[in-house]
Amino acid sequence: EVELVESGGGLVQPGGSLRLSCVASGFTFSSYWMSWVRQVPGKGLEWVASSEQDSAQYYVDSVKGRFTIFRDSAKNSLYLQMNSLRAEDTAVYYCARSELGAFNYWGQGTLVTVSS
Amino acid sequence: DIVMTQTPLSSPVTLGQPASISCRSSQSLVHSDGNTYLSWLQQRPGQPPRLLIYKISNRFSGVPDRFGGSGAGTDFTLRISRVEPEDVGVYYCMQATQFPLSFGGGTKVEIK
């Protein structure tokens, strides 16, 4: 059974940093694109970043230069390093597996709150 | 960037009756590989999103056959043939043809 479990969210001050983690199980992690999607509570979904299998990374413009997506296949883990955080980065962050051009499995999400 | 526009914003439906959601993209979603990467997701209250349909009309594993997708190019539709109580939630279309990936604004399905 595919499972994605995020962690690392919390309260951080503007300008601060946070690293999110997503531990994957039930599939061969290194074979799949993995992504982060965020959602401001009560609002819609926004794609944040994607990682091709151990190669290219892609980002939404609003996080380029501040966020880094990376993975550790030995630990079956996906990460999102978030620096220079802003109030508008406040959201629930979901880890998702990509296949056939869709996000077919999602974690439960981890809440990031950027506030002083 | 591709903008995804969903209508309606809200869809009050009677149990057992059909529902339909439209999604329009600002440019064609046909990828250079010939596929159209348009998917539909459901988000029940308090839950993460769940994939229903991928590549326009393919139901994901475990999705009931009352859910169906259609369309081509820039115009797509999700249909629920007979709405059940567990179908209440917000539905999103998403394109993965081109970066940045993008979602529609969501359509709330509620029971009348």
PDB file of C-alpha atoms in Angstrom:
ATOM      1  CA  GLU A   1       0.000   0.000   0.000  1.00  0.00           C
ATOM      2  CA  VAL A   2       1.339   3.397  -1.012  1.00  0.00           C
ATOM      3  CA  GLU A   3       1.803   5.769   1.910  1.00  0.00           C
ATOM      4  CA  LEU A   4       3.214   9.270   2.105  1.00  0.00           C
ATOM      5  CA  VAL A   5       3.801  10.867   5.508  1.00  0.00           C
ATOM      6  CA  GLU A   6       4.811  14.505   5.794  1.00  0.00           C
ATOM      7  CA  SER A   7       6.423  16.185   8.773  1.00  0.00           C
ATOM      8  CA  GLY A   8       8.360  19.297   9.658  1.00  0.00           C
ATOM      9  CA  GLY A   9       5.666  21.915   9.586  1.00  0.00           C
ATOM     10  CA  GLY A  10       5.221  24.484  12.321  1.00  0.00           C
ATOM     11  CA  LEU A  11       5.316  28.140  13.234  1.00  0.00           C
ATOM     12  CA  VAL A  12       8.209  30.178  11.854  1.00  0.00           C
ATOM     13  CA  GLN A  13       8.935  33.896  11.746  1.00  0.00           C
ATOM     14  CA  PRO A  14       9.087  35.794   8.454  1.00  0.00           C
ATOM     15  CA  GLY A  15      12.528  35.403   6.939  1.00  0.00           C
ATOM     16  CA  GLY A  16      13.044  32.096   8.702  1.00  0.00           C
ATOM     17  CA  SER A  17      13.652  28.599   7.362  1.00  0.00           C
ATOM     18  CA  LEU A  18      11.964  25.244   7.617  1.00  0.00           C
ATOM     19  CA  ARG A  19      12.575  21.825   6.110  1.00  0.00           C
ATOM     20  CA  LEU A  20       9.649  19.588   5.290  1.00  0.00           C
ATOM     21  CA  SER A  21      10.044  15.839   4.959  1.00  0.00           C
ATOM     22  CA  CYS A  22       7.930  13.206   3.258  1.00  0.00           C
ATOM     23  CA  VAL A  23       8.611   9.541   3.909  1.00  0.00           C
ATOM     24  CA  ALA A  24       7.309   7.212   1.221  1.00  0.00           C
ATOM     25  CA  SER A  25       6.495   3.528   1.465  1.00  0.00           C
ATOM     26  CA  GLY A  26       4.783   0.843  -0.570  1.00  0.00           C
ATOM     27  CA  PHE A  27       6.474   1.620  -3.881  1.00  0.00           C
ATOM     28  CA  THR A  28       9.893   2.024  -5.494  1.00  0.00           C
ATOM     29  CA  PHE A  29      10.522   5.649  -4.546  1.00  0.00           C
ATOM     30  CA  SER A  30      13.373   6.222  -6.992  1.00  0.00           C
ATOM     31  CA  SER A  31      11.150   5.362  -9.970  1.00  0.00           C
ATOM     32  CA  TYR A  32       8.667   8.195  -9.585  1.00  0.00           C
ATOM     33  CA  TRP A  33       8.421  11.942  -9.929  1.00  0.00           C
ATOM     34  CA  MET A  34       7.542  13.466  -6.576  1.00  0.00           C
ATOM     35  CA  SER A  35       6.022  16.849  -5.874  1.00  0.00           C
ATOM     36  CA  TRP A  36       4.935  19.349  -3.245  1.00  0.00           C
ATOM     37  CA  VAL A  37       1.543  21.035  -3.467  1.00  0.00           C
ATOM     38  CA  ARG A  38       0.260  23.590  -0.981  1.00  0.00           C
ATOM     39  CA  GLN A  39      -3.127  24.841   0.092  1.00  0.00           C
ATOM     40  CA  VAL A  40      -3.956  27.897   2.128  1.00  0.00           C
ATOM     41  CA  PRO A  41      -6.661  26.710   4.576  1.00  0.00           C
ATOM     42  CA  GLY A  42     -10.054  27.188   2.983  1.00  0.00           C
ATOM     43  CA  LYS A  43      -8.537  27.997  -0.431  1.00  0.00           C
ATOM     44  CA  GLY A  44      -7.473  26.127  -3.558  1.00  0.00           C
ATOM     45  CA  LEU A  45      -4.477  24.020  -4.487  1.00  0.00           C
ATOM     46  CA  GLU A  46      -1.162  25.422  -5.700  1.00  0.00           C
ATOM     47  CA  TRP A  47       1.661  23.376  -7.174  1.00  0.00           C
ATOM     48  CA  VAL A  48       4.988  24.274  -5.549  1.00  0.00           C
ATOM     49  CA  ALA A  49       7.755  22.034  -6.880  1.00  0.00           C
ATOM     50  CA  SER A  50       8.479  18.712  -8.562  1.00  0.00           C
ATOM     51  CA  SER A  51      11.476  16.414  -8.613  1.00  0.00           C
ATOM     52  CA  GLU A  52      12.152  14.126 -11.521  1.00  0.00           C
ATOM     53  CA  GLN A  53      13.741  10.818 -10.607  1.00  0.00           C
ATOM     54  CA  ASP A  54      17.172  11.928  -9.320  1.00  0.00           C
ATOM     55  CA  SER A  55      17.506  14.657 -11.916  1.00  0.00           C
ATOM     56  CA  ALA A  56      15.647  17.848 -12.757  1.00  0.00           C
ATOM     57  CA  GLN A  57      13.653  20.017 -10.395  1.00  0.00           C
ATOM     58  CA  TYR A  58      10.878  22.436 -11.247  1.00  0.00           C
ATOM     59  CA  TYR A  59       9.416  25.291  -9.215  1.00  0.00           C
ATOM     60  CA  VAL A  60       6.575  27.763  -9.282  1.00  0.00           C
ATOM     61  CA  ASP A  61       7.987  31.258  -9.828  1.00  0.00           C
ATOM     62  CA  SER A  62       6.962  32.515  -6.380  1.00  0.00           C
ATOM     63  CA  VAL A  63       9.344  30.102  -4.605  1.00  0.00           C
ATOM     64  CA  LYS A  64      12.266  30.012  -7.042  1.00  0.00           C
ATOM     65  CA  GLY A  65      15.501  30.893  -5.292  1.00  0.00           C
ATOM     66  CA  ARG A  66      13.926  30.368  -1.854  1.00  0.00           C
ATOM     67  CA  PHE A  67      12.746  26.745  -1.863  1.00  0.00           C
ATOM     68  CA  THR A  68      14.689  23.622  -2.811  1.00  0.00           C
ATOM     69  CA  ILE A  69      13.158  20.228  -3.482  1.00  0.00           C
ATOM     70  CA  PHE A  70      15.431  17.245  -3.080  1.00  0.00           C
ATOM     71  CA  ARG A  71      15.216  13.563  -2.366  1.00  0.00           C
ATOM     72  CA  ASP A  72      17.128  10.784  -0.663  1.00  0.00           C
ATOM     73  CA  SER A  73      16.276   7.475  -2.302  1.00  0.00           C
ATOM     74  CA  ALA A  74      18.194   5.538   0.351  1.00  0.00           C
ATOM     75  CA  LYS A  75      15.727   6.897   2.909  1.00  0.00           C
ATOM     76  CA  ASN A  76      12.699   6.875   0.568  1.00  0.00           C
ATOM     77  CA  SER A  77      12.290  10.512   1.436  1.00  0.00           C
ATOM     78  CA  LEU A  78      11.384  13.746  -0.288  1.00  0.00           C
ATOM     79  CA  TYR A  79      12.269  17.105   1.205  1.00  0.00           C
ATOM     80  CA  LEU A  80      11.403  20.751   0.760  1.00  0.00           C
ATOM     81  CA  GLN A  81      13.927  23.211   2.147  1.00  0.00           C
ATOM     82  CA  MET A  82      12.158  26.529   2.578  1.00  0.00           C
ATOM     83  CA  ASN A  83      14.220  29.677   3.197  1.00  0.00           C
ATOM     84  CA  SER A  84      13.311  33.357   3.406  1.00  0.00           C
ATOM     85  CA  LEU A  85       9.772  32.431   4.338  1.00  0.00           C
ATOM     86  CA  ARG A  86       6.991  34.940   3.862  1.00  0.00           C
ATOM     87  CA  ALA A  87       3.504  35.248   5.317  1.00  0.00           C
ATOM     88  CA  GLU A  88       2.080  34.192   1.948  1.00  0.00           C
ATOM     89  CA  ASP A  89       3.861  30.829   2.261  1.00  0.00           C
ATOM     90  CA  THR A  90       1.477  29.924   5.088  1.00  0.00           C
ATOM     91  CA  ALA A  91      -0.358  26.796   3.947  1.00  0.00           C
ATOM     92  CA  VAL A  92      -0.799  23.081   4.341  1.00  0.00           C
ATOM     93  CA  TYR A  93       1.961  21.417   2.332  1.00  0.00           C
ATOM     94  CA  TYR A  94       1.190  18.089   0.690  1.00  0.00           C
ATOM     95  CA  CYS A  95       3.627  15.575  -0.707  1.00  0.00           C
ATOM     96  CA  ALA A  96       2.301  13.813  -3.817  1.00  0.00           C
ATOM     97  CA  ARG A  97       3.451  11.057  -6.142  1.00  0.00           C
ATOM     98  CA  SER A  98       3.182  11.666  -9.854  1.00  0.00           C
ATOM     99  CA  GLU A  99       2.279   9.089 -12.449  1.00  0.00           C
ATOM    100  CA  LEU A 100       0.732   9.328 -15.919  1.00  0.00           C
ATOM    101  CA  GLY A 101       0.641  13.104 -15.597  1.00  0.00           C
ATOM    102  CA  ALA A 102      -1.404  13.173 -12.414  1.00  0.00           C
ATOM    103  CA  PHE A 103      -0.911  13.199  -8.664  1.00  0.00           C
ATOM    104  CA  ASN A 104      -2.194   9.754  -7.801  1.00  0.00           C
ATOM    105  CA  TYR A 105      -1.194   9.546  -4.135  1.00  0.00           C
ATOM    106  CA  TRP A 106      -1.151  12.282  -1.516  1.00  0.00           C
ATOM    107  CA  GLY A 107       0.011  12.564   2.053  1.00  0.00           C
ATOM    108  CA  GLN A 108      -2.118  14.017   4.832  1.00  0.00           C
ATOM    109  CA  GLY A 109      -0.234  17.308   4.755  1.00  0.00           C
ATOM    110  CA  THR A 110       1.758  19.397   7.213  1.00  0.00           C
ATOM    111  CA  LEU A 111       0.836  22.951   8.214  1.00  0.00           C
ATOM    112  CA  VAL A 112       3.370  25.741   7.846  1.00  0.00           C
ATOM    113  CA  THR A 113       2.537  29.045   9.523  1.00  0.00           C
ATOM    114  CA  VAL A 114       4.730  32.069   8.862  1.00  0.00           C
ATOM    115  CA  SER A 115       4.006  34.737  11.417  1.00  0.00           C
ATOM    116  CA  SER A 116       5.733  36.991  13.921  1.00  0.00           C
TER     117      SER A 116
ATOM    118  CA  ASP B   1       1.459  29.959 -17.886  1.00  0.00           C
ATOM    119  CA  ILE B   2      -1.711  27.909 -18.374  1.00  0.00           C
ATOM    120  CA  VAL B   3      -4.730  29.195 -16.479  1.00  0.00           C
ATOM    121  CA  MET B   4      -7.409  26.687 -15.542  1.00  0.00           C
ATOM    122  CA  THR B   5     -10.948  28.014 -15.116  1.00  0.00           C
ATOM    123  CA  GLN B   6     -13.667  25.930 -13.522  1.00  0.00           C
ATOM    124  CA  THR B   7     -17.413  26.479 -13.568  1.00  0.00           C
ATOM    125  CA  PRO B   8     -19.595  26.585 -11.620  1.00  0.00           C
ATOM    126  CA  LEU B   9     -18.036  27.696  -8.325  1.00  0.00           C
ATOM    127  CA  SER B  10     -20.731  25.805  -6.475  1.00  0.00           C
ATOM    128  CA  SER B  11     -23.100  23.059  -7.509  1.00  0.00           C
ATOM    129  CA  PRO B  12     -26.037  22.195  -5.240  1.00  0.00           C
ATOM    130  CA  VAL B  13     -27.367  18.825  -6.369  1.00  0.00           C
ATOM    131  CA  THR B  14     -30.120  16.448  -5.346  1.00  0.00           C
ATOM    132  CA  LEU B  15     -29.050  13.001  -4.214  1.00  0.00           C
ATOM    133  CA  GLY B  16     -29.319  10.527  -7.075  1.00  0.00           C
ATOM    134  CA  GLN B  17     -29.243  13.258  -9.695  1.00  0.00           C
ATOM    135  CA  PRO B  18     -26.346  13.994 -12.074  1.00  0.00           C
ATOM    136  CA  ALA B  19     -23.783  16.741 -11.664  1.00  0.00           C
ATOM    137  CA  SER B  20     -21.426  18.265 -14.164  1.00  0.00           C
ATOM    138  CA  ILE B  21     -18.324  20.437 -13.742  1.00  0.00           C
ATOM    139  CA  SER B  22     -16.589  22.282 -16.526  1.00  0.00           C
ATOM    140  CA  CYS B  23     -12.890  23.092 -16.789  1.00  0.00           C
ATOM    141  CA  ARG B  24     -11.359  25.283 -19.460  1.00  0.00           C
ATOM    142  CA  SER B  25      -7.647  25.852 -20.035  1.00  0.00           C
ATOM    143  CA  SER B  26      -6.149  29.026 -21.474  1.00  0.00           C
ATOM    144  CA  GLN B  27      -4.249  26.983 -24.058  1.00  0.00           C
ATOM    145  CA  SER B  28      -4.331  23.483 -25.479  1.00  0.00           C
ATOM    146  CA  LEU B  29      -3.339  20.742 -23.059  1.00  0.00           C
ATOM    147  CA  VAL B  30      -2.141  18.402 -25.792  1.00  0.00           C
ATOM    148  CA  HIS B  31       1.444  17.530 -24.940  1.00  0.00           C
ATOM    149  CA  SER B  32       4.141  17.029 -27.571  1.00  0.00           C
ATOM    150  CA  ASP B  33       3.982  13.313 -26.755  1.00  0.00           C
ATOM    151  CA  GLY B  34       0.352  13.255 -27.911  1.00  0.00           C
ATOM    152  CA  ASN B  35      -1.168  12.860 -24.456  1.00  0.00           C
ATOM    153  CA  THR B  36      -3.449  15.352 -22.740  1.00  0.00           C
ATOM    154  CA  TYR B  37      -2.519  15.601 -19.075  1.00  0.00           C
ATOM    155  CA  LEU B  38      -5.785  16.778 -17.604  1.00  0.00           C
ATOM    156  CA  SER B  39      -6.853  15.211 -14.333  1.00  0.00           C
ATOM    157  CA  TRP B  40      -9.656  15.620 -11.813  1.00  0.00           C
ATOM    158  CA  LEU B  41      -9.309  15.458  -8.047  1.00  0.00           C
ATOM    159  CA  GLN B  42     -11.823  15.316  -5.237  1.00  0.00           C
ATOM    160  CA  GLN B  43     -11.221  16.827  -1.817  1.00  0.00           C
ATOM    161  CA  ARG B  44     -13.660  15.831   0.870  1.00  0.00           C
ATOM    162  CA  PRO B  45     -13.912  18.079   3.949  1.00  0.00           C
ATOM    163  CA  GLY B  46     -10.850  17.721   6.155  1.00  0.00           C
ATOM    164  CA  GLN B  47      -9.127  15.320   3.764  1.00  0.00           C
ATOM    165  CA  PRO B  48      -6.239  15.595   1.312  1.00  0.00           C
ATOM    166  CA  PRO B  49      -7.104  15.579  -2.378  1.00  0.00           C
ATOM    167  CA  ARG B  50      -7.776  12.251  -4.069  1.00  0.00           C
ATOM    168  CA  LEU B  51      -7.252  11.460  -7.736  1.00  0.00           C
ATOM    169  CA  LEU B  52     -10.413  10.544  -9.628  1.00  0.00           C
ATOM    170  CA  ILE B  53      -9.575  10.847 -13.330  1.00  0.00           C
ATOM    171  CA  TYR B  54      -6.307  11.121 -15.268  1.00  0.00           C
ATOM    172  CA  LYS B  55      -5.606  11.885 -18.918  1.00  0.00           C
ATOM    173  CA  ILE B  56      -9.101  13.292 -19.448  1.00  0.00           C
ATOM    174  CA  SER B  57     -11.165  10.152 -19.020  1.00  0.00           C
ATOM    175  CA  ASN B  58      -9.284   7.375 -17.222  1.00  0.00           C
ATOM    176  CA  ARG B  59     -10.668   6.455 -13.823  1.00  0.00           C
ATOM    177  CA  PHE B  60      -8.041   5.874 -11.152  1.00  0.00           C
ATOM    178  CA  SER B  61      -8.021   2.637  -9.184  1.00  0.00           C
ATOM    179  CA  GLY B  62     -11.006   2.291  -6.869  1.00  0.00           C
ATOM    180  CA  VAL B  63     -12.950   5.241  -8.287  1.00  0.00           C
ATOM    181  CA  PRO B  64     -16.644   4.403  -8.785  1.00  0.00           C
ATOM    182  CA  ASP B  65     -17.871   4.271 -12.356  1.00  0.00           C
ATOM    183  CA  ARG B  66     -20.421   7.015 -11.683  1.00  0.00           C
ATOM    184  CA  PHE B  67     -17.498   9.411 -12.216  1.00  0.00           C
ATOM    185  CA  GLY B  68     -16.616  10.127 -15.820  1.00  0.00           C
ATOM    186  CA  GLY B  69     -14.395  12.574 -17.646  1.00  0.00           C
ATOM    187  CA  SER B  70     -14.508  13.886 -21.200  1.00  0.00           C
ATOM    188  CA  GLY B  71     -13.207  16.657 -23.383  1.00  0.00           C
ATOM    189  CA  ALA B  72     -10.323  17.613 -25.601  1.00  0.00           C
ATOM    190  CA  GLY B  73      -7.953  20.492 -26.295  1.00  0.00           C
ATOM    191  CA  THR B  74      -9.045  23.232 -23.918  1.00  0.00           C
ATOM    192  CA  ASP B  75     -12.500  22.123 -22.742  1.00  0.00           C
ATOM    193  CA  PHE B  76     -13.102  19.341 -20.270  1.00  0.00           C
ATOM    194  CA  THR B  77     -15.962  18.023 -18.162  1.00  0.00           C
ATOM    195  CA  LEU B  78     -16.316  15.885 -15.072  1.00  0.00           C
ATOM    196  CA  ARG B  79     -19.670  14.187 -14.703  1.00  0.00           C
ATOM    197  CA  ILE B  80     -21.143  12.375 -11.744  1.00  0.00           C
ATOM    198  CA  SER B  81     -24.008  10.223 -13.034  1.00  0.00           C
ATOM    199  CA  ARG B  82     -25.842   9.928  -9.687  1.00  0.00           C
ATOM    200  CA  VAL B  83     -24.606  11.977  -6.759  1.00  0.00           C
ATOM    201  CA  GLU B  84     -24.111  10.083  -3.512  1.00  0.00           C
ATOM    202  CA  PRO B  85     -23.679  11.609  -0.023  1.00  0.00           C
ATOM    203  CA  GLU B  86     -19.947  10.795  -0.027  1.00  0.00           C
ATOM    204  CA  ASP B  87     -19.460  12.897  -3.176  1.00  0.00           C
ATOM    205  CA  VAL B  88     -19.773  16.116  -1.179  1.00  0.00           C
ATOM    206  CA  GLY B  89     -16.568  18.124  -1.402  1.00  0.00           C
ATOM    207  CA  VAL B  90     -14.525  20.316  -3.693  1.00  0.00           C
ATOM    208  CA  TYR B  91     -13.455  19.142  -7.125  1.00  0.00           C
ATOM    209  CA  TYR B  92     -10.375  20.414  -8.923  1.00  0.00           C
ATOM    210  CA  CYS B  93      -9.107  20.014 -12.443  1.00  0.00           C
ATOM    211  CA  MET B  94      -5.356  20.066 -12.960  1.00  0.00           C
ATOM    212  CA  GLN B  95      -3.055  20.290 -15.945  1.00  0.00           C
ATOM    213  CA  ALA B  96       0.357  18.642 -16.045  1.00  0.00           C
ATOM    214  CA  THR B  97       1.091  19.285 -19.709  1.00  0.00           C
ATOM    215  CA  GLN B  98       3.342  22.250 -19.062  1.00  0.00           C
ATOM    216  CA  PHE B  99       5.236  23.749 -16.131  1.00  0.00           C
ATOM    217  CA  PRO B 100       4.168  25.478 -13.996  1.00  0.00           C
ATOM    218  CA  LEU B 101       1.542  22.856 -13.240  1.00  0.00           C
ATOM    219  CA  SER B 102      -1.784  24.466 -12.436  1.00  0.00           C
ATOM    220  CA  PHE B 103      -5.145  23.750 -10.847  1.00  0.00           C
ATOM    221  CA  GLY B 104      -8.591  25.117 -11.414  1.00  0.00           C
ATOM    222  CA  GLY B 105     -10.088  27.184  -8.634  1.00  0.00           C
ATOM    223  CA  GLY B 106     -12.330  24.370  -7.461  1.00  0.00           C
ATOM    224  CA  THR B 107     -16.048  23.548  -7.594  1.00  0.00           C
ATOM    225  CA  LYS B 108     -17.926  22.825  -4.406  1.00  0.00           C
ATOM    226  CA  VAL B 109     -20.474  20.042  -4.705  1.00  0.00           C
ATOM    227  CA  GLU B 110     -23.097  20.092  -1.984  1.00  0.00           C
ATOM    228  CA  ILE B 111     -26.427  18.415  -1.436  1.00  0.00           C
ATOM    229  CA  LYS B 112     -29.585  20.474  -1.836  1.00  0.00           C
TER     230      LYS B 112
END
